[in-house]
mmCIF file of C-alpha atoms in Angstrom:
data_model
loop_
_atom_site.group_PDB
_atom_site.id
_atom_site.type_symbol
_atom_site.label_atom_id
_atom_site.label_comp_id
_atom_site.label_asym_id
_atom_site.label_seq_id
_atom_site.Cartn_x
_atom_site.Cartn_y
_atom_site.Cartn_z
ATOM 1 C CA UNK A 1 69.764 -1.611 -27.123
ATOM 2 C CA UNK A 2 71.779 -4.746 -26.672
ATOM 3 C CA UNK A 3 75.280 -5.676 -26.036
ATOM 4 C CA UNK A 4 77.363 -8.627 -26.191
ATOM 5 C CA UNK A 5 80.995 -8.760 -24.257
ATOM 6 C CA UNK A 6 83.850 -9.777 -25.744
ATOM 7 C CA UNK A 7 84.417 -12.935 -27.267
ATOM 8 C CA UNK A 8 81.010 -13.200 -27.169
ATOM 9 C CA UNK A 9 79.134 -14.582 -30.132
ATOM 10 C CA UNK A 10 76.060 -13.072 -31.644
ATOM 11 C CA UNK A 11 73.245 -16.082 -31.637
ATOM 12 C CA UNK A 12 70.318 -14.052 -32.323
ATOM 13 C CA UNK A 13 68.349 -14.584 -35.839
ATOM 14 C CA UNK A 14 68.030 -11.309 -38.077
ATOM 15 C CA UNK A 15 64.400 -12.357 -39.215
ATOM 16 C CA UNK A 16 64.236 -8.688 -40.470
ATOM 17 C CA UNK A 17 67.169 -8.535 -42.961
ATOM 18 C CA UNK A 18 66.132 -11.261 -45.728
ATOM 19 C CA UNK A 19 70.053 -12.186 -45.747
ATOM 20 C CA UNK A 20 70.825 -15.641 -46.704
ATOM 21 C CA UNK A 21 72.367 -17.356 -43.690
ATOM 22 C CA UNK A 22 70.852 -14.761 -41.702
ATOM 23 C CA UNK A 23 71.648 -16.697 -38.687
ATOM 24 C CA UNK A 24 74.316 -13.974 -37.155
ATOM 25 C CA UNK A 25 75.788 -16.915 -34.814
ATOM 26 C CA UNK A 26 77.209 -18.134 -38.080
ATOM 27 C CA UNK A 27 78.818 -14.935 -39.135
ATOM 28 C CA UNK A 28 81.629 -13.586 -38.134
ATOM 29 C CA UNK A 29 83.022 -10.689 -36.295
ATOM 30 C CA UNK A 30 86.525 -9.454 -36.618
ATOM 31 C CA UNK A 31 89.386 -11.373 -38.856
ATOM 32 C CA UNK A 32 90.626 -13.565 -35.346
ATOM 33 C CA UNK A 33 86.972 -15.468 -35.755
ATOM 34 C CA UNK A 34 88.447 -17.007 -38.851
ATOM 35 C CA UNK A 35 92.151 -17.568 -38.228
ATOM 36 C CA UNK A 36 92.559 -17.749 -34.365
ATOM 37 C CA UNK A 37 94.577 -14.703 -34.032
ATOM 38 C CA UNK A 38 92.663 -12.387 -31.174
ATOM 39 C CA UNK A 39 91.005 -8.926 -32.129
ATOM 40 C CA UNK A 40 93.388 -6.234 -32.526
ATOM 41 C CA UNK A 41 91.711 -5.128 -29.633
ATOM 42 C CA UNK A 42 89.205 -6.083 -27.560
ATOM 43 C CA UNK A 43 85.310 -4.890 -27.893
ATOM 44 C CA UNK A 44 81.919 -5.320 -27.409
ATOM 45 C CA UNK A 45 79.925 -6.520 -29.850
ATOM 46 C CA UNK A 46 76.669 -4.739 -30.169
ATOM 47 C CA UNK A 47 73.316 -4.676 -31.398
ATOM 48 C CA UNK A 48 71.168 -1.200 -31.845
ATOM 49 C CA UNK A 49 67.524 -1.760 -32.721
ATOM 50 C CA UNK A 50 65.714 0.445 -35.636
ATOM 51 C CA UNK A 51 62.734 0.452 -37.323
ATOM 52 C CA UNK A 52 64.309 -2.887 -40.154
ATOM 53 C CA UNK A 53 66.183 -4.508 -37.874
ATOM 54 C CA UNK A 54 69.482 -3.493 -36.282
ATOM 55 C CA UNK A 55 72.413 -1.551 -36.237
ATOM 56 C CA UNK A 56 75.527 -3.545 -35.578
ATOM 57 C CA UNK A 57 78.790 -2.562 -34.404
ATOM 58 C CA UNK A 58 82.209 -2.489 -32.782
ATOM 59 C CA UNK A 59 82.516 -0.858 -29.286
ATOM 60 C CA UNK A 60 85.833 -0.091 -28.336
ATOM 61 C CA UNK A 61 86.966 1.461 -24.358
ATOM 62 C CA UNK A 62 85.146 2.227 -21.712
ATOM 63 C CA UNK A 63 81.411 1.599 -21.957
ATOM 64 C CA UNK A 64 80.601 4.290 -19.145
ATOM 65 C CA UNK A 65 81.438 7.508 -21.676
ATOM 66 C CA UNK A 66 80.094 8.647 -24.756
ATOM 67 C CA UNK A 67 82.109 7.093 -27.859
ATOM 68 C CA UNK A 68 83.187 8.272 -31.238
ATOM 69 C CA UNK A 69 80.994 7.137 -33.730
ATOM 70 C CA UNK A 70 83.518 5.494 -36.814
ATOM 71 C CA UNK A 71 81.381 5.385 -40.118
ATOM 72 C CA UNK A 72 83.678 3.320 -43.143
ATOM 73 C CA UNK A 73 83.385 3.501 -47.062
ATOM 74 C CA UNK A 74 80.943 1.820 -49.342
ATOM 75 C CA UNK A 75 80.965 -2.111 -49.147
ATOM 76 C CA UNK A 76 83.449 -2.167 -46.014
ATOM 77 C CA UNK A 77 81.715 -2.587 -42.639
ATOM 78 C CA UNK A 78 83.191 -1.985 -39.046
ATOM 79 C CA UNK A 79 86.347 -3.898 -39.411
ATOM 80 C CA UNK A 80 87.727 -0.807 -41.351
ATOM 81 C CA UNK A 81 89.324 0.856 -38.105
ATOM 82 C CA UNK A 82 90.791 -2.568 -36.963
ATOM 83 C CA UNK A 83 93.971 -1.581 -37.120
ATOM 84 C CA UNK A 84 93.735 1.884 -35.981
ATOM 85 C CA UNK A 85 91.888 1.296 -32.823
ATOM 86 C CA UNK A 86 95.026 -0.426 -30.819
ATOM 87 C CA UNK A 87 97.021 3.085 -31.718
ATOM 88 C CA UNK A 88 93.938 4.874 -30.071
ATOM 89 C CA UNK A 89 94.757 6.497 -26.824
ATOM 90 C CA UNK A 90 93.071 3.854 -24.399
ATOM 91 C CA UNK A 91 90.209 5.851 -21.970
ATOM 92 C CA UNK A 92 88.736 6.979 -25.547
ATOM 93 C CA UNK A 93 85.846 4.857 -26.560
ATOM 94 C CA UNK A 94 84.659 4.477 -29.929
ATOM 95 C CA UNK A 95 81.972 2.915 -32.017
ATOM 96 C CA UNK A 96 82.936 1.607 -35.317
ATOM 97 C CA UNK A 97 79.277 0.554 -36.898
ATOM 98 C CA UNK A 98 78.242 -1.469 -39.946
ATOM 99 C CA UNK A 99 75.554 0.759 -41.863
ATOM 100 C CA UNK A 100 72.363 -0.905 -43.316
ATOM 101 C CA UNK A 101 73.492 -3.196 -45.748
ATOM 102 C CA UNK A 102 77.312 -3.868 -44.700
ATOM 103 C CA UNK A 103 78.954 -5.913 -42.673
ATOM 104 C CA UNK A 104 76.659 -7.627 -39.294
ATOM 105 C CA UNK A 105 74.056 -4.946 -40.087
ATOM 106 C CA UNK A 106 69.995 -5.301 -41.476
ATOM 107 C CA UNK A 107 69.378 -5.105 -44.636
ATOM 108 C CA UNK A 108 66.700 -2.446 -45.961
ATOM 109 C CA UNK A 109 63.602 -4.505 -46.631
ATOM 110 C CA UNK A 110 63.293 -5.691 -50.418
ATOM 111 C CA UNK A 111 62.317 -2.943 -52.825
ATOM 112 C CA UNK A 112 64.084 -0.198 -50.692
ATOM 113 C CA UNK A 113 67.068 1.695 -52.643
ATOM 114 C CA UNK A 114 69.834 2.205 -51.032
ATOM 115 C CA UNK A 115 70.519 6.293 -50.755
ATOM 116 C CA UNK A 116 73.520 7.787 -49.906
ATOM 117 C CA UNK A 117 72.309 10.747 -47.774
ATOM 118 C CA UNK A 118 69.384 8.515 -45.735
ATOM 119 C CA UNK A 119 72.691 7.310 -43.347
ATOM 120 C CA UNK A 120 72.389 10.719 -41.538
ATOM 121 C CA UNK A 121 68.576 9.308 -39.937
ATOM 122 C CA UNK A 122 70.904 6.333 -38.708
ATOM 123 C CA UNK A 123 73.331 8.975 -37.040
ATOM 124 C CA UNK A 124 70.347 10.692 -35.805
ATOM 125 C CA UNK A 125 68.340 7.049 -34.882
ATOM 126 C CA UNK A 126 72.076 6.418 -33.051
ATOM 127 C CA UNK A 127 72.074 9.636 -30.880
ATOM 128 C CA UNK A 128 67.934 9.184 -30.266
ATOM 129 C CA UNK A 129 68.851 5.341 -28.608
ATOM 130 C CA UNK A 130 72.047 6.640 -26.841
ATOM 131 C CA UNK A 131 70.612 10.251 -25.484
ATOM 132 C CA UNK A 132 73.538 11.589 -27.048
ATOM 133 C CA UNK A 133 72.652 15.385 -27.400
ATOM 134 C CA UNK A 134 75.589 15.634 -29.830
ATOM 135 C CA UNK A 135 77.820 13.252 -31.958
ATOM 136 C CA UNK A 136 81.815 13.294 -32.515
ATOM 137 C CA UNK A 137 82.271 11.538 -35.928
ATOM 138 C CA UNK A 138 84.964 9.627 -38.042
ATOM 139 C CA UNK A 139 84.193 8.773 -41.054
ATOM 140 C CA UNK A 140 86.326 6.864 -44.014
ATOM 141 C CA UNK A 141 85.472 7.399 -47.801
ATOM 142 C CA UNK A 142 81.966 7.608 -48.152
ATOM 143 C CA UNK A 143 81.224 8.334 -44.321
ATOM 144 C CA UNK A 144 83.701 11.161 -44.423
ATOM 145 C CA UNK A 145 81.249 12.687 -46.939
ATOM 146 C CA UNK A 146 78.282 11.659 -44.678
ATOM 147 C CA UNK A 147 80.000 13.546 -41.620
ATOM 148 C CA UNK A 148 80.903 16.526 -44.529
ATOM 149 C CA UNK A 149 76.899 16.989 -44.637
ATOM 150 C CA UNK A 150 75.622 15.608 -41.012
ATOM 151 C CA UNK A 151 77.785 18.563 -39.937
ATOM 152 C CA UNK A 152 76.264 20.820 -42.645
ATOM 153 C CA UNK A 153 72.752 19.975 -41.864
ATOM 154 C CA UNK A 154 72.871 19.338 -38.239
ATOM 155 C CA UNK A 155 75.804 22.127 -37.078
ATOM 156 C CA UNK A 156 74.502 22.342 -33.501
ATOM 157 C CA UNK A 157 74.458 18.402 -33.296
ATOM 158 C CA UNK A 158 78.645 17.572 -33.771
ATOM 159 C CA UNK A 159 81.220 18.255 -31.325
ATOM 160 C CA UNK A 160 84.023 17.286 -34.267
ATOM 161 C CA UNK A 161 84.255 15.334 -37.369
ATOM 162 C CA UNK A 162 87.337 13.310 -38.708
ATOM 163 C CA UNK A 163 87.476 12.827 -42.208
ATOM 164 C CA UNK A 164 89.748 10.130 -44.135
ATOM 165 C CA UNK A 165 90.590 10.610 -47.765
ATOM 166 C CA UNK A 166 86.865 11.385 -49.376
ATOM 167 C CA UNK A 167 86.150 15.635 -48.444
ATOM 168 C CA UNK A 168 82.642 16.120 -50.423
ATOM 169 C CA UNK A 169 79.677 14.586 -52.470
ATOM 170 C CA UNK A 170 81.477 14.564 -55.616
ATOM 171 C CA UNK A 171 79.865 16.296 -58.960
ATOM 172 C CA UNK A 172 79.855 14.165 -62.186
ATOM 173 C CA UNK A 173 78.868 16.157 -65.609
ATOM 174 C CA UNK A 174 75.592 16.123 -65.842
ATOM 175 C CA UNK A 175 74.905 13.934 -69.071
ATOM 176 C CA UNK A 176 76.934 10.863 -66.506
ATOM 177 C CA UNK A 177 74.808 11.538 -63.915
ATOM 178 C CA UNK A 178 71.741 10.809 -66.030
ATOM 179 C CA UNK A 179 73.541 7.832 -67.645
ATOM 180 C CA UNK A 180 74.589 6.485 -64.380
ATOM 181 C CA UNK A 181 70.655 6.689 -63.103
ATOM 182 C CA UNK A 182 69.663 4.933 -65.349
ATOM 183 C CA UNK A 183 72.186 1.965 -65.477
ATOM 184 C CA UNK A 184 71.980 1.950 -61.485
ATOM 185 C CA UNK A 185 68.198 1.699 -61.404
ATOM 186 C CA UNK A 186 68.153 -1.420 -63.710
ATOM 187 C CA UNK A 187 70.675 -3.031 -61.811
ATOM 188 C CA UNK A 188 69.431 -2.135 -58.054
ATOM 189 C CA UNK A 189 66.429 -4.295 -59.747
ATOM 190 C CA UNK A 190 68.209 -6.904 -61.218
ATOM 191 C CA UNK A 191 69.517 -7.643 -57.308
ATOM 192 C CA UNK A 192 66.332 -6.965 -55.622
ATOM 193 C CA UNK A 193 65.111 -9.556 -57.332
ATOM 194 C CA UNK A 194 68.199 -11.653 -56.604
ATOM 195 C CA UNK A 195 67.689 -10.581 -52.688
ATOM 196 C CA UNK A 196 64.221 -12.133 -52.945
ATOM 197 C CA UNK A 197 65.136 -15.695 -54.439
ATOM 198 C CA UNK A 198 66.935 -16.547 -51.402
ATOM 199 C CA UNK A 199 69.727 -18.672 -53.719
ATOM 200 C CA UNK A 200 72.996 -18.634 -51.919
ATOM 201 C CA UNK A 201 75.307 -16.321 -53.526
ATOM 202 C CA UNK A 202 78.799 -17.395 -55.428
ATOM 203 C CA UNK A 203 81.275 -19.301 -52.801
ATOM 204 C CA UNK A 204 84.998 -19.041 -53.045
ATOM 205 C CA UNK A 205 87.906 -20.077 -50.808
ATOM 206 C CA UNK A 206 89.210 -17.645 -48.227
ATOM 207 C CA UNK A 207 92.170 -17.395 -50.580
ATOM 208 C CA UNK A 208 89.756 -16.400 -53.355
ATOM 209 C CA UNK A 209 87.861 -13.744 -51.104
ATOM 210 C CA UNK A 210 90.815 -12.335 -49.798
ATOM 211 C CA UNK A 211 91.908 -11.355 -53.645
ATOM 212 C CA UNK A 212 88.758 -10.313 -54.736
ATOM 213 C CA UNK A 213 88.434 -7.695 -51.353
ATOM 214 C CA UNK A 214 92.057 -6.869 -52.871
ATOM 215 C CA UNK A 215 90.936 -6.381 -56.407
ATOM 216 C CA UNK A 216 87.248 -4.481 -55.341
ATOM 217 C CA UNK A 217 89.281 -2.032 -53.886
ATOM 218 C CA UNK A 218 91.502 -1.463 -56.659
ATOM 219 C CA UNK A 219 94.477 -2.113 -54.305
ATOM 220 C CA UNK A 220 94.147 0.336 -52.169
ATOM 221 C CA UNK A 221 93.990 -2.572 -49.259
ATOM 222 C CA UNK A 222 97.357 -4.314 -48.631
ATOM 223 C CA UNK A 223 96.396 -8.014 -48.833
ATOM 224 C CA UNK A 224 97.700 -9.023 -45.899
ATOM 225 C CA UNK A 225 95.032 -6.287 -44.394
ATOM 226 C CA UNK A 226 92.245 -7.176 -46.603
ATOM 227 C CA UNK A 227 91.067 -9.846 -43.842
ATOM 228 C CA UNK A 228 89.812 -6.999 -41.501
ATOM 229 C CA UNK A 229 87.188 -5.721 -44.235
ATOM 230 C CA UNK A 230 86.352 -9.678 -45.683
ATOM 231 C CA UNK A 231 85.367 -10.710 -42.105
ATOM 232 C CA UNK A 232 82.583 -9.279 -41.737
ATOM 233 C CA UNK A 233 81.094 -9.230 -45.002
ATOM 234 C CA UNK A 234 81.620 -12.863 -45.281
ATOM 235 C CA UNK A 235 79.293 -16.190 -44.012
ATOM 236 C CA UNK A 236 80.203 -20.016 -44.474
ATOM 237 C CA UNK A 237 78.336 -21.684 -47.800
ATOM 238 C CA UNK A 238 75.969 -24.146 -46.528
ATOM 239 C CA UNK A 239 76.417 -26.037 -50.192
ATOM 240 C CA UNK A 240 80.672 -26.338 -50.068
ATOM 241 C CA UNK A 241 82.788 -27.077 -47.256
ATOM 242 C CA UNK A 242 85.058 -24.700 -46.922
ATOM 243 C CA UNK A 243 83.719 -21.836 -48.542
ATOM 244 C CA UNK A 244 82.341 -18.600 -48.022
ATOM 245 C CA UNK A 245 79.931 -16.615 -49.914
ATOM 246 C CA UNK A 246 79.770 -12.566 -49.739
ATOM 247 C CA UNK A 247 76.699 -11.726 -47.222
ATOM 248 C CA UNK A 248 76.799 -7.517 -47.258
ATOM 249 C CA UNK A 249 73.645 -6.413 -49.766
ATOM 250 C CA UNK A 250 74.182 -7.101 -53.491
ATOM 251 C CA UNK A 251 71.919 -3.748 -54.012
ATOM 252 C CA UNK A 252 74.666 -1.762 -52.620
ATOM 253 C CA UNK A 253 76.615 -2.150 -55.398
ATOM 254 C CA UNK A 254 74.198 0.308 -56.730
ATOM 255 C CA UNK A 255 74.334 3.164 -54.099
ATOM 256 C CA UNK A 256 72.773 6.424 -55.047
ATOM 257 C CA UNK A 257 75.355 8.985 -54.290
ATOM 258 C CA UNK A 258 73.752 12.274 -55.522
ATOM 259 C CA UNK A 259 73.108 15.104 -52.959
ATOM 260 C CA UNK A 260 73.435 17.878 -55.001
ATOM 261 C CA UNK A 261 74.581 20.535 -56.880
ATOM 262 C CA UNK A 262 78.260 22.122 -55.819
ATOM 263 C CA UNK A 263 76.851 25.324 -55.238
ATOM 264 C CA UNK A 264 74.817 23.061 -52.663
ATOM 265 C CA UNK A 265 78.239 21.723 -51.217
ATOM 266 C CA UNK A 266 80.185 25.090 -50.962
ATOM 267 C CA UNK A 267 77.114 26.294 -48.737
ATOM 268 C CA UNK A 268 77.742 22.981 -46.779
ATOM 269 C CA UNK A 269 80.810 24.175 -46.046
ATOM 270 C CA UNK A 270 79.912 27.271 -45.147
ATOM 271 C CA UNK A 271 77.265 26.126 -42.207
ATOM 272 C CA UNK A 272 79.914 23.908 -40.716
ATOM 273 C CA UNK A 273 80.918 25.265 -37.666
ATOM 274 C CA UNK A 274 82.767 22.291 -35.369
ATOM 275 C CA UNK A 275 86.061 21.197 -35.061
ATOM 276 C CA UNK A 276 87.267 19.286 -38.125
ATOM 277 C CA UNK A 277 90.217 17.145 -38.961
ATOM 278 C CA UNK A 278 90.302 16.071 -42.969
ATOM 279 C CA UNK A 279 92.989 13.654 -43.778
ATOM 280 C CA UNK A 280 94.256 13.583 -47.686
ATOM 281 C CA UNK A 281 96.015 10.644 -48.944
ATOM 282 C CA UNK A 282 98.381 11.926 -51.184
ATOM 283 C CA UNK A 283 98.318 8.656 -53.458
ATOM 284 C CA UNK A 284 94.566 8.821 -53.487
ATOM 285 C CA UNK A 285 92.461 10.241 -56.284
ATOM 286 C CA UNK A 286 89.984 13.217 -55.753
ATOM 287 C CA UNK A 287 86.975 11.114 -57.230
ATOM 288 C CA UNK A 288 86.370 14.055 -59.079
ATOM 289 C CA UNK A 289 87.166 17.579 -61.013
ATOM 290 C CA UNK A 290 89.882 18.632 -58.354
ATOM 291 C CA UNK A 291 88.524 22.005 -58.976
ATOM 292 C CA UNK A 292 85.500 21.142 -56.798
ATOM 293 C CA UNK A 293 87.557 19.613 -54.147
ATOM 294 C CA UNK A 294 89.683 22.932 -54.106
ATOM 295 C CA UNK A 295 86.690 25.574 -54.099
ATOM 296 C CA UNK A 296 85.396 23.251 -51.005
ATOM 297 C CA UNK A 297 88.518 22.889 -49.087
ATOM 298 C CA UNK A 298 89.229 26.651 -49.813
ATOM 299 C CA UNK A 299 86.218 27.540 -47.365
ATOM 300 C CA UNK A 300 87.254 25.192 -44.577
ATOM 301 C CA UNK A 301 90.580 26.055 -44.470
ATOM 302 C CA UNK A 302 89.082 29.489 -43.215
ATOM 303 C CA UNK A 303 87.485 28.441 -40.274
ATOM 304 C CA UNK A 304 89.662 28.625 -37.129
ATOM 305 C CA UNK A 305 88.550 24.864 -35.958
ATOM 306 C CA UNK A 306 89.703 22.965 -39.367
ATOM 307 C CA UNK A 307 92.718 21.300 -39.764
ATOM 308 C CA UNK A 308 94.498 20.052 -42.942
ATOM 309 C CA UNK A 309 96.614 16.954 -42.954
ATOM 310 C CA UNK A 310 97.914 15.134 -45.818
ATOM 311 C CA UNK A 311 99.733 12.039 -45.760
ATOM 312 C CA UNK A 312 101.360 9.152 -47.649
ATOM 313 C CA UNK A 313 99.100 6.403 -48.752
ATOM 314 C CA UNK A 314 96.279 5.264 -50.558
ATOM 315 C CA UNK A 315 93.029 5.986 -50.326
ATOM 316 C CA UNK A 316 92.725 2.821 -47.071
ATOM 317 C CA UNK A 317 95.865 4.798 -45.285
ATOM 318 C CA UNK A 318 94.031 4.088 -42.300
ATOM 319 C CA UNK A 319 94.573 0.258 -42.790
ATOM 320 C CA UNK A 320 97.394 0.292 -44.622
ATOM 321 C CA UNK A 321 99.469 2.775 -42.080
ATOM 322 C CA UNK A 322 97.772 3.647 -39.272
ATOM 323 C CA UNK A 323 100.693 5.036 -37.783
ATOM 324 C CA UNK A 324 100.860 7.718 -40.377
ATOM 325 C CA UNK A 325 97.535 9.417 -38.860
ATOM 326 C CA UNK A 326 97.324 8.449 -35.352
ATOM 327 C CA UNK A 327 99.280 11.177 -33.590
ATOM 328 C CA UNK A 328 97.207 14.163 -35.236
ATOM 329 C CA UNK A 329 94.425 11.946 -34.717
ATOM 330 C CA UNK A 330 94.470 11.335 -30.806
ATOM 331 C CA UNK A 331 96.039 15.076 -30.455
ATOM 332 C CA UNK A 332 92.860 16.014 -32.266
ATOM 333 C CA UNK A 333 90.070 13.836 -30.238
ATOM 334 C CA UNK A 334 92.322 15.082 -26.996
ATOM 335 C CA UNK A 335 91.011 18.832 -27.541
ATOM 336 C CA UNK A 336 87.838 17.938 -29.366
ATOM 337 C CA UNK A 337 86.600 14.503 -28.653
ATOM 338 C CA UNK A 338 83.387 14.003 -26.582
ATOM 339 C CA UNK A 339 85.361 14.011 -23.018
ATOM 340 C CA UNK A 340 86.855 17.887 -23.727
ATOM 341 C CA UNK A 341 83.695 18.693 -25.439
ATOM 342 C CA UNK A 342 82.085 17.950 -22.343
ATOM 343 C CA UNK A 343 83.953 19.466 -20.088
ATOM 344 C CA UNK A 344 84.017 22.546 -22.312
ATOM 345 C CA UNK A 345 79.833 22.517 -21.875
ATOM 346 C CA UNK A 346 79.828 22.064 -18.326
ATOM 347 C CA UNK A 347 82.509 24.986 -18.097
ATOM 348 C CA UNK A 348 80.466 26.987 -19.715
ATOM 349 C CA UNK A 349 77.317 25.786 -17.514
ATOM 350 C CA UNK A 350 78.698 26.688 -14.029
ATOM 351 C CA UNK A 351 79.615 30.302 -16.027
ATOM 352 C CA UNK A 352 76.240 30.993 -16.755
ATOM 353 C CA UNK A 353 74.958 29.729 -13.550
ATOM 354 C CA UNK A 354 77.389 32.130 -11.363
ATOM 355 C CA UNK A 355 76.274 35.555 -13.350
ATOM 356 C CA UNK A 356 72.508 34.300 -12.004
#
C-alpha cells in the first residue's frame, strides 16, 4: 500500500490503466487543485495496489484506526463525500475511494466489462491489504446497493452499512432487461475500441464541464457543488490550452447492473444482520416499481439494528445538504462505527476469557 500526505501530489505513472494522460501528476485531486480554494478538509491521498493497477482514494482522520470505507454512485469518484466529511465528527476516519474506472482509479484492462456486483472483490481486495477482519460501509447510489448485497453475502464481514438514496438492485420487466443487454453490449464495444485508440477524448472549458456534470446528473447536483464530482474525473487536454477532457472510463457508461431476480433481493434482506442506516431522499425517484422497494424495506424495517431516515433533497442530498443527514449520521457511526464495534468485540473477548 502507498500513501501520499496532504497536499501532496500523486507523480507516479498508471502504466496499468490505458487512460489517456495517464500521468496521475497531471490529474487532479479534490476541486481546490483547480481553483485554489483548500480541501474541504484535509486528507491523505492514497494508492492501494490490485491485481490492474490501483485503488485510489481519499483518507480522511486519524491514520492509526480503522476507517469507514465511503463507496459513491456510478460515474462520480471520491469527491462525492466532500462536503460531508468537514460535518464528520473529527477522531472518525474514513476512506472515500474511486472504484475501477472512476475518478484517480485503474481502469479494467481493455476487453473487461464493467459488472456491477464484481465491486464487492474490491471491498474484499480492500479488507485483504488493510487486515481489516470486518468493514463499516457508506455507500451513495450505486454503492448503497453494493453495501445492500456485500452485507447480504458477507453478513459476518460488516460491522454497519450507511446507505444514501439507492436501497436495492432494482428489477426492470424482463423484455427491458433483454433490450438493454443488448444495446449495452454493442456500446461497451463501441468504447473498448475507443479505449484502445488512445485519441484524446472531447475537451471543453471548465465552464462547459461544470454544466455537463450538472446536466449528467439530471440536476440532482447543485452547480455550484458539481466541482467536487468534475475534479476528479477530469485531466488537462494536451491539444487546447485551457481545456479539460473527461478521464473516468467511457465503458462505464455501460455498467451491467443485473444481480438478480427480487425474490433474490428479499432473501438479501433477509441474511442481513448488522447495523444499518438507509437514508431516502424524499425528492428522489425509486429507480424502479416502488412495489419492490416497499416489499424490501418491509423486511429491514424488522430487524432491531435498521434505521429509517428520510429527508429533503434529491437524490445527491449528501452534496447538496449535508447538514440534513449528518446528525443521524455521526449518532449512527457513534454506536456502530468501527471504534464501538471494536470495543463491543473486545468486551465480549475478556467475557469469554473470564468463564475459562
Amino acid at each position: 500500500m502507498e500513501t501520499r500526505k496532504p497536499g501532496g501530489s500523486m507523480d507516479s505513472d498508471d502504466n496499468s490503466s490505458g487512460n489517456t494522460g495517464s500521468d496521475l501528476g497531471q490529474r487532479y485531486r479534490h476541486a481546490g487543485d483547480l481553483s485554489g480554494e483548500p480541501p474541504t478538509r484535509p486528507f491523505a491521498e492514497i494508492s492501494i495496489t490490485v491485481p490492474w493497477g490501483h485503488i485510489s482514494g481519499k483518507w480522511y482522520g486519524p491514520q492509526n484506526v480503522q476507517p469507514i470505507l465511503g463507496l459513491h454512485g456510478w460515474q462520480d469518484n471520491a469527491g462525492t463525500f466532500d462536503r460531508l466529511m468537514p460535518l464528520l465528527s473529527p477522531e472518525v476516519a474514513f476512506l472515500s475511494i474511486d472504484l475501477p474506472g472512476h475518478g484517480l482509479s485503474s481502469r479494467l484492462p481493455d476487453g473487461c466489462y464493467y459488472n456491477s456486483v464484481d465491486n464487492l472483490y474490491v471491498i474484499r481486495l480492500i479488507m485483504k491489504q488493510y487486515k481489516w477482519e470486518k468493514v463499516s460501509l457508506v455507500g451513495h447510489s450505486m454503492s448503497s446497493i453494493i453495501c445492500f448485497v456485500f452485507a447480504a453475502v458477507f453478513p459476518d464481514k460488516v460491522d454497519m452499512i450507511i446507505g444514501i438514496d439507492a436501497l436495492k438492485p432494482h428489477q426492470r420487466p424482463y423484455p427491458s432487461v433483454i433490450r438493454t443487454m443488448e444495446t449495452r453490449l454493442d456500446e461497451f464495444l463501441r468504447e473498448d475500441e475507443r479505449n484502445r485508440s488512445k485519441n484524446e477524448p472531447p475537451s471543453y472549458t471548465y465552464d462547459e464541464l461544470i454544466e455537463r456534470v450538472y446536466i449528467g446528473t439530471f440536476h440532482s447536483v447543485n452547480k455550484e457543488h458539481c466541482k467536487h464530482l468534475m475534479a476528479r474525473n477530469i485531466g488537462k487536454s494536451e491539444k487546447y490550452p485551457d481545456k479539460y477532457f473527461f478521464c473516468r472510463d467511457r465503458r462505464l457508461k455501460f455498467y451491467n447492473y443485473a444481480i438478480g431476480s427480487q425474490e433474490l433481493c428479499v432473501e438479501m434482506a433477509n441474511r442481513i444482520t448488522c447495523p444499518y442506516l438507509f437514508i431516502k431522499a424524499a425528492q428522489s425517484s425509486y429507480f424502479e416499481d416502488k412495489k419492490y422497494y416497499d416489499e424490501v424495506l418491509d423486511v429491514l424495517v424488522k430487524k432491531p439494528n435498521f434505521e429509517y431516515l428520510e429527508v429533503n433533497g434529491s437524490h445527491h442530498v449528501h452534496m447538496n445538504d449535508p447538514e440534513a443527514i449528518i446528525g443521524p449520521v455521526n449518532n449512527f457511526i457513534q454506536r456502530f462505527g468501527p471504534a464501538a464495534a471494536a470495543a463491543l468485540r473486545q468486551k465480549a473477548k475478556e467475557a469469554k476469557e473470564s468463564k475459562l
